[in-house]
Short mmCIF file of C-alpha atoms in Angstrom, two decimals:
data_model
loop_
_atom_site.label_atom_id
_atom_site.label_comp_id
_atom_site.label_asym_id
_atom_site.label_seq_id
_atom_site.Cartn_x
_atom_site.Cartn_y
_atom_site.Cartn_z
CA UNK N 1013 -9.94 -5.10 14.60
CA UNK N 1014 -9.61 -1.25 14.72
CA UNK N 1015 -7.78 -1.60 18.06
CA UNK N 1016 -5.36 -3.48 16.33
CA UNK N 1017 -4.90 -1.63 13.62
CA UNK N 1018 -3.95 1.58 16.22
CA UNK N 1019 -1.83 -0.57 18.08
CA UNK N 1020 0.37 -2.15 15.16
CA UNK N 1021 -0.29 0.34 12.29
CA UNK N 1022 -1.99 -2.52 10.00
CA UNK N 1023 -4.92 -5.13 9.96
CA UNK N 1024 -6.10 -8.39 8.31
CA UNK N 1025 -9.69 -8.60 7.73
CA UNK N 1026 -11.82 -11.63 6.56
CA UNK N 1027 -11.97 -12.63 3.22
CA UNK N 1028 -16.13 -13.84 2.08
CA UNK N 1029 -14.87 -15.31 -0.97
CA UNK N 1030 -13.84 -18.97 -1.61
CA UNK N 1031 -10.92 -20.15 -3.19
CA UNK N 1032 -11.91 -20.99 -6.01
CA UNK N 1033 -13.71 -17.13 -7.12
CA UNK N 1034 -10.31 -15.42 -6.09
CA UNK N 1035 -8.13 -17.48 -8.10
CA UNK N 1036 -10.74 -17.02 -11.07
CA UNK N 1037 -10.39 -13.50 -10.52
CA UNK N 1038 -6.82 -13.45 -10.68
CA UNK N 1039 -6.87 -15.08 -13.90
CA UNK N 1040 -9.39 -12.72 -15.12
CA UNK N 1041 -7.24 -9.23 -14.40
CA UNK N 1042 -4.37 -10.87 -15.34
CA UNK N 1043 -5.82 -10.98 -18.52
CA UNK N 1044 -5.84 -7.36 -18.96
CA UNK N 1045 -2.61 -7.00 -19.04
CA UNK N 1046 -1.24 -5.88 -22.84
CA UNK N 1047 2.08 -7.88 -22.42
CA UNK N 1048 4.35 -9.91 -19.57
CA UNK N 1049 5.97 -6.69 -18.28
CA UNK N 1050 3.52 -4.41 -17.83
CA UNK N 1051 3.46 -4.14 -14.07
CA UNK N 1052 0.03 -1.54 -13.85
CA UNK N 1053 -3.63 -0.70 -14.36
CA UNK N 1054 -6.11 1.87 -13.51
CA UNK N 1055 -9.47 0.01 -12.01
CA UNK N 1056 -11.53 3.27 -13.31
CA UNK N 1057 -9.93 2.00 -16.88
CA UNK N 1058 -10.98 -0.92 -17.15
CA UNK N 1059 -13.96 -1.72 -19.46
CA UNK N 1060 -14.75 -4.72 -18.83
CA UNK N 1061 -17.87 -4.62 -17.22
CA UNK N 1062 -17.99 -7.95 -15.32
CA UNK N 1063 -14.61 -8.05 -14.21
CA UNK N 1064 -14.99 -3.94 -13.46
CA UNK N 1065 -17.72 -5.00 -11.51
CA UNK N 1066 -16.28 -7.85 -9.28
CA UNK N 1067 -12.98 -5.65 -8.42
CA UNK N 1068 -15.27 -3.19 -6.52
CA UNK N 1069 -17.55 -5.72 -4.97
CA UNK N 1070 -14.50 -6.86 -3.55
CA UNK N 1071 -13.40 -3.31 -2.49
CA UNK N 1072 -16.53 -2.98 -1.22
CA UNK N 1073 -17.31 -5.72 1.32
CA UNK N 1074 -19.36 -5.94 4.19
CA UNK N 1075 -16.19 -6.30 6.11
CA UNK N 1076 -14.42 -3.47 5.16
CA UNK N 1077 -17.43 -1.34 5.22
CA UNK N 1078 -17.71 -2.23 8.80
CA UNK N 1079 -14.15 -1.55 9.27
CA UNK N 1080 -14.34 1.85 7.59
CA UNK N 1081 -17.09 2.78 9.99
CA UNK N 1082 -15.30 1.55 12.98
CA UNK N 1083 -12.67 3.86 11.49
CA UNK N 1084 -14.90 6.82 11.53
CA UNK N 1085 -16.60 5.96 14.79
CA UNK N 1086 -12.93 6.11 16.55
CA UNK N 1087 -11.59 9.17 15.09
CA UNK N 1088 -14.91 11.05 15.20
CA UNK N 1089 -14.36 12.03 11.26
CA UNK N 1090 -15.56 10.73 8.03
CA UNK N 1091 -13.08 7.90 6.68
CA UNK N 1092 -13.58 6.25 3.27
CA UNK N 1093 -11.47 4.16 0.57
CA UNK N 1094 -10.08 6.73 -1.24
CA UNK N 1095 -8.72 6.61 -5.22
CA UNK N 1096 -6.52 5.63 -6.77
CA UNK N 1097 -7.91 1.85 -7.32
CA UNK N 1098 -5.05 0.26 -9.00
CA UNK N 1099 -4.14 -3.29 -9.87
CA UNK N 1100 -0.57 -3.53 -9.37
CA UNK N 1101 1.43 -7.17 -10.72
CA UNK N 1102 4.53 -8.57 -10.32
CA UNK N 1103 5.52 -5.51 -7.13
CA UNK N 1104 8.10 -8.08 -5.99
CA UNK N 1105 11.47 -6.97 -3.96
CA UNK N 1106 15.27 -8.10 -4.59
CA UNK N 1107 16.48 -7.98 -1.39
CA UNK N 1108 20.30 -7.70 -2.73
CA UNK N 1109 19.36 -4.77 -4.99
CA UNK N 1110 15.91 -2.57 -3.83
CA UNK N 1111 16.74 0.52 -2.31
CA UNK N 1112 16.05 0.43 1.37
CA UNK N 1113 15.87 -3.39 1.03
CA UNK N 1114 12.01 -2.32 -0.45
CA UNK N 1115 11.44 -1.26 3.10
CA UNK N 1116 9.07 2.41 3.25
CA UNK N 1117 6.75 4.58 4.71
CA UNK N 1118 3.63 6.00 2.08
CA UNK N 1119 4.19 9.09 4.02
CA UNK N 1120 7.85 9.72 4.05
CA UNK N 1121 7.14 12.81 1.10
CA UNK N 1122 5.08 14.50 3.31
CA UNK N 1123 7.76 15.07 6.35
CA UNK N 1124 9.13 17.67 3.61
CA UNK N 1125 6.35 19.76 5.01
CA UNK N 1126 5.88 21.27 8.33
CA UNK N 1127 1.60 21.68 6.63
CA UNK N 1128 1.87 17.93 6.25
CA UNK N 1129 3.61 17.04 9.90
CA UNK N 1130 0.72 18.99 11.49
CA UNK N 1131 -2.05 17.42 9.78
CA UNK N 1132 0.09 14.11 10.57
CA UNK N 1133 -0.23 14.79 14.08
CA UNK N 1134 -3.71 15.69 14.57
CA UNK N 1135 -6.30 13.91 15.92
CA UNK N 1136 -8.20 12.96 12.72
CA UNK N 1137 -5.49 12.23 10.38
CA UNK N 1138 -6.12 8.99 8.94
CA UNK N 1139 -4.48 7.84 6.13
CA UNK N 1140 -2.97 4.24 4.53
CA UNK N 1141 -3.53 1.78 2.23
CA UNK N 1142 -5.78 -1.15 1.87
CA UNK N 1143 -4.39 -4.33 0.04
CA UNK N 1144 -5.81 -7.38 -1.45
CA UNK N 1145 -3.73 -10.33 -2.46
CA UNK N 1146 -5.07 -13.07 -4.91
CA UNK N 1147 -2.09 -15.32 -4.03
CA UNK N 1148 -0.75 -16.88 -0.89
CA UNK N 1149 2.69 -14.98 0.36
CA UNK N 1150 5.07 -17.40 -0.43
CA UNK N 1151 8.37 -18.08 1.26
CA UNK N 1152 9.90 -18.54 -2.40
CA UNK N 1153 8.15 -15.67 -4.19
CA UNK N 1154 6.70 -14.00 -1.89
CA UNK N 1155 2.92 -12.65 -2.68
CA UNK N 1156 2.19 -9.88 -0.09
CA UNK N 1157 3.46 -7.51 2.04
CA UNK N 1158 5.60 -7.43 4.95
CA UNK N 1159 5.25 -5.60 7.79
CA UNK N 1160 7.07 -3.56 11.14
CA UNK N 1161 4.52 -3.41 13.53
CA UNK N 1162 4.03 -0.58 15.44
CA UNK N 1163 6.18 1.97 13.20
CA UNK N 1164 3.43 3.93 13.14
CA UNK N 1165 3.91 5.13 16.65
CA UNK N 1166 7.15 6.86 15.93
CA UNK N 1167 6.25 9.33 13.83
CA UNK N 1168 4.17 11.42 16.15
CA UNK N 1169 7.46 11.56 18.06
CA UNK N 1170 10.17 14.28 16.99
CA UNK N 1171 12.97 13.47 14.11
CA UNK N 1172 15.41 12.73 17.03
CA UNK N 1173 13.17 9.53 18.25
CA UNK N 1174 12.12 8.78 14.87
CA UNK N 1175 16.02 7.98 13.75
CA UNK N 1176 16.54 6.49 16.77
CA UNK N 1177 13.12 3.76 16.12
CA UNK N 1178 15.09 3.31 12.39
CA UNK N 1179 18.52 2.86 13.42
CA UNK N 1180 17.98 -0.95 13.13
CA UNK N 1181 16.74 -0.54 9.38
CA UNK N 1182 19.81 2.23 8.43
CA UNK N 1183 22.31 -0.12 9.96
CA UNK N 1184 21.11 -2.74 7.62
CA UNK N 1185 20.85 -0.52 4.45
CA UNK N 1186 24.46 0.61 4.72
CA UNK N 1187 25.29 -2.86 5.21
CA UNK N 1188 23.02 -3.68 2.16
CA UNK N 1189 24.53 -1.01 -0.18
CA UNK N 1190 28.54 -1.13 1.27
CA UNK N 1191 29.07 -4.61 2.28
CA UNK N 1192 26.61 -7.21 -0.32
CA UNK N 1193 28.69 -10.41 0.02
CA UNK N 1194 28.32 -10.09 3.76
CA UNK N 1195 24.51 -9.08 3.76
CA UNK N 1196 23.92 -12.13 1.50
CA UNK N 1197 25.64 -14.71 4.43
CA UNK N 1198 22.69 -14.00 6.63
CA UNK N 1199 18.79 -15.50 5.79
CA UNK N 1200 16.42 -13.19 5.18
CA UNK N 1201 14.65 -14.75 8.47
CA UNK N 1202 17.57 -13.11 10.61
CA UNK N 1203 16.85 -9.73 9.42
CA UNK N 1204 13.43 -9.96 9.53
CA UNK N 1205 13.87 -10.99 13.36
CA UNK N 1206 16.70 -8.02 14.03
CA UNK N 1207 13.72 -5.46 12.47
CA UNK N 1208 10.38 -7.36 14.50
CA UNK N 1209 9.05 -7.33 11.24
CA UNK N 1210 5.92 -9.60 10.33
CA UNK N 1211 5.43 -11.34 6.86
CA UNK N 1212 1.63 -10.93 6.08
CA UNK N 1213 0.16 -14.01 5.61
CA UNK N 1214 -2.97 -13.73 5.04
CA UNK N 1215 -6.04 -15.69 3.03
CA UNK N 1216 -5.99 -14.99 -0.37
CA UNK N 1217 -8.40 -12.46 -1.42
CA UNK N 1218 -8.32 -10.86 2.35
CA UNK N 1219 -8.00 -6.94 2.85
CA UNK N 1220 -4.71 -5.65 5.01
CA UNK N 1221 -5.20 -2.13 6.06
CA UNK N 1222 -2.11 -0.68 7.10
CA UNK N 1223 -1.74 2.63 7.91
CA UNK N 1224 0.76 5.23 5.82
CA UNK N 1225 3.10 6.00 8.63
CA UNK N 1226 3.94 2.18 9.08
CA UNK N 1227 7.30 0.57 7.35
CA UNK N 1228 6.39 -1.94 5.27
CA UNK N 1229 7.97 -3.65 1.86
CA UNK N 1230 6.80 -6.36 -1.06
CA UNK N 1231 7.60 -9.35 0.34
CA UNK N 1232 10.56 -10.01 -1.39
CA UNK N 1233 11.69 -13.17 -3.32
CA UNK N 1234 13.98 -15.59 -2.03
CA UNK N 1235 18.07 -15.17 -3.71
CA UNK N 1236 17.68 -18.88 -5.05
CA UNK N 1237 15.06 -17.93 -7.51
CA UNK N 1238 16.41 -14.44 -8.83
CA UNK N 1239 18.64 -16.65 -11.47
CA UNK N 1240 15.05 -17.52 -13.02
CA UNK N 1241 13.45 -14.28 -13.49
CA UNK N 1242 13.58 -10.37 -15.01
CA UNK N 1243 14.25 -7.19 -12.98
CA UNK N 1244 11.61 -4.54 -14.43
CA UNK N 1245 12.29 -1.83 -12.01
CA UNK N 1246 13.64 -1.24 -8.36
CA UNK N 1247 10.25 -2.92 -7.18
CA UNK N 1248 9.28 -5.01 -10.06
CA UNK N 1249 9.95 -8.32 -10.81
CA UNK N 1250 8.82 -10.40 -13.92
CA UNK N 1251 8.74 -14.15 -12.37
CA UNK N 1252 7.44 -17.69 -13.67
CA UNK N 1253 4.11 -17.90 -14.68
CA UNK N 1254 2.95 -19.81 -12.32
CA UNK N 1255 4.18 -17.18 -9.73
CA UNK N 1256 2.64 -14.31 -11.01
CA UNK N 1257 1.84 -11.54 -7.93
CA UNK N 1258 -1.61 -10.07 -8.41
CA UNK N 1259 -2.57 -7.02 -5.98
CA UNK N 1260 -5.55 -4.64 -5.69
CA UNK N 1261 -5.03 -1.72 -4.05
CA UNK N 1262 -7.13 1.51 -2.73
CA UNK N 1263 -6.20 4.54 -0.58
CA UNK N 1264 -7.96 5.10 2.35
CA UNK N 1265 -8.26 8.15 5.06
CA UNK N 1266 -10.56 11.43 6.29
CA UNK N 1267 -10.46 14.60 5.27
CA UNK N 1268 -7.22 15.54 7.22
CA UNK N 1269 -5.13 12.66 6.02
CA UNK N 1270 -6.01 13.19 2.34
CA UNK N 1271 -5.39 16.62 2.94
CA UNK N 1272 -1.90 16.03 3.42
CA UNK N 1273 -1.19 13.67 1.01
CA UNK N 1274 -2.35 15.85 -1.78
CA UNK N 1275 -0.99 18.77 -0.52
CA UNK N 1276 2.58 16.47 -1.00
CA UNK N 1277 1.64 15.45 -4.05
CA UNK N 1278 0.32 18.96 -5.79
CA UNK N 1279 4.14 20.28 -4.39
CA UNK N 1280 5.76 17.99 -6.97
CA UNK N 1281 7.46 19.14 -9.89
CA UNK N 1282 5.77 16.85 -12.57
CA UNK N 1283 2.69 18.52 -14.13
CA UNK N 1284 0.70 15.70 -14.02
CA UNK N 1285 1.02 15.61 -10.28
CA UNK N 1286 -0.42 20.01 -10.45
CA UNK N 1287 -4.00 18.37 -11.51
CA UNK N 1288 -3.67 14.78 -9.40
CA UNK N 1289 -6.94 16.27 -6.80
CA UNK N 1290 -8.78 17.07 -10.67
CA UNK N 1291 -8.04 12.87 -11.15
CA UNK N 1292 -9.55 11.58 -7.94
CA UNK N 1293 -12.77 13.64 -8.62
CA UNK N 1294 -12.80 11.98 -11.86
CA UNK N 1295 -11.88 8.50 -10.76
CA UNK N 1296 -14.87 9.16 -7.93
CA UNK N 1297 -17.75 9.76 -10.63
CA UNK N 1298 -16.48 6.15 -12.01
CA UNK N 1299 -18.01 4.61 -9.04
CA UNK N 1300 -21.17 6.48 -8.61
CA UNK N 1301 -23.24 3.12 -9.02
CA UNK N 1302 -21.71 1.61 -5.80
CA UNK N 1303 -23.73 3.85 -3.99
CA UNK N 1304 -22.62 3.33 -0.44
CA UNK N 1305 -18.60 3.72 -1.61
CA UNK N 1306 -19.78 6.54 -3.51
CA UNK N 1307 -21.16 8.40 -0.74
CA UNK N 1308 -18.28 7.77 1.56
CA UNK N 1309 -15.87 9.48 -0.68
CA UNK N 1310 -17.25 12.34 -1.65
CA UNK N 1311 -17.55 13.27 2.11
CA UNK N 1312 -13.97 12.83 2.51
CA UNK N 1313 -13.19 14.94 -0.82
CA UNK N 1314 -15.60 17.56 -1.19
CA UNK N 1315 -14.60 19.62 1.80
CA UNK N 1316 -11.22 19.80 -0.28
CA UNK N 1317 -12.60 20.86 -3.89
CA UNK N 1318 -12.10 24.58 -3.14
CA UNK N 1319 -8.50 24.04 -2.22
CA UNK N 1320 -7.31 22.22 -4.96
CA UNK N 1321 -9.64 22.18 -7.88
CA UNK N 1322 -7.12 24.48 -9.58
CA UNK N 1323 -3.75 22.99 -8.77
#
């Protein structure tokens, strides 16, 4: 599974849990929610207990344990889920309106930096995302992610071959942004084919790892359906009921791959973002009953409290 994760820049692990506990679940953090368009929570926030309780049990698997070790092993460095645990609903993608068609790296804030591109190069920078889905990906309304694999490998390159990997995906956007009514002629199938891209289609309640560097997107809905539901943002997408888009989601990375991404973040102009290190040591102590999760990130963050405790 690691092997595949270095070679296409995501995985899909196994899922223990049956049908019918996932879509219980979903029910049960939908129910959280204050209103229909609230689109976010923090998992350290929540206070229900039992349903507090089953969100980390299911970030905290034997299977991704075991995949977070193999992770380690490889790279010869400490790698851990990482905050911020965050339930995100309804992260849906109009394909006639997102920016970049929804497609992104996690990491494009960090080429800003030449700190960031070294510790992006290295040898144990590991850093992504880890997503669980308590839905199937639908061809309608989507559900998941998609995918390009192996747009990891690019970045190490120079910004020369990294334009030339994304030419395919510019071409589109300025076809996207200056010419709509032609875009909208060709299925979404065609474009996903021009880009090799890969709609995730995994079990519900299954962990995809995919790593920060790789291009990915919300699955996005099909143009049919957009008559029948309520743009909330440039990602967000209030739809039917019965098509609501439930996703849990958790950093992951070692020491060198957080690194970078907080050294990003800390750069940003927004206060909140001068104390964002201060949050994940926070969000951390939240967990400190999961003993094995626990463990594994304060290895990862504690060689960094020096450097940004007072950011």
């Amino acid at each position: 599974m690691v092997n595949e994760y270095i070679k296409n820049g995501f995985a899909i692990l196994d899922n223990p849990y049956d049908k019918e506990y996932i879509k219980t679940l979903k029910n049960e953090i939908n129910s959280l929610f204050k209103d229909d368009e609230e689109t976010s929570l923090s998992v350290g926030g929540i206070n229900n207990e039992v349903i507090f309780k089953k969100i980390l049990n299911i970030l905290n698997t034997n299977e991704i344990q075991e995949f977070v070790k193999s992770l380690s092993d490889h790279y010869n460095t400490s790698v851990s889920l990482l905050p911020n645990f965050h339930i995100m609903r309804n992260y849906h993608v109009n394909r006639l309106k997102a920016n970049r068609i929804g497609w992104h790296r996690d990491v494009a804030s960090e080429f800003s930096y030449q700190y960031c591109k070294d510790k992006i190069n290295n040898n144990k920078y590991v850093f992504g995302k880890v997503g669980i889905f308590l839905q199937e990906n639908s061809d309608d309304y989507g559900g998941a992610v998609d995918v390009i694999p192996r747009s990891q490998l690019n970045v190490k390159k120079n910004i020369l071959l990294r334009m030339m990997f994304s030419l395919r995906l510019q071409l589109l956007v300025i076809i996207q942004q200056k010419f709509l009514n032609f875009y909208k002629l060709l299925p979404e199938k065609f474009y996903m084919f021009l880009l090799s891209a890969k709609k995730i289609k995994a079990k519900p309640g299954s962990p995809v790892f995919f790593d920060s560097r790789t291009q990915h997107r919300g699955s996005p809905l099909k143009d049919k359906f957009l008559s029948n539901t309520k743009r909330l943002g440039d990602m967000h997408i209030l739809v039917p009921k019965t098509h609501t888009k439930i996703s849990i989601y958790a950093y992951f990375g070692s020491t060198d791959g957080a690194d970078s991404y907080m050294y990003a973040r800390t750069k940003r102009e927004t206060e909140g973002y001068k104390k964002y290190f201060s949050g994940w040591v926070r969000e951390v102590e939240k967990y400190k009953n999961f003993n094995s999760l626990y463990n594994s990130m304060k290895s990862v963050i504690n060689p960094l409290k020096d450097k940004y405790k007072d950011n």
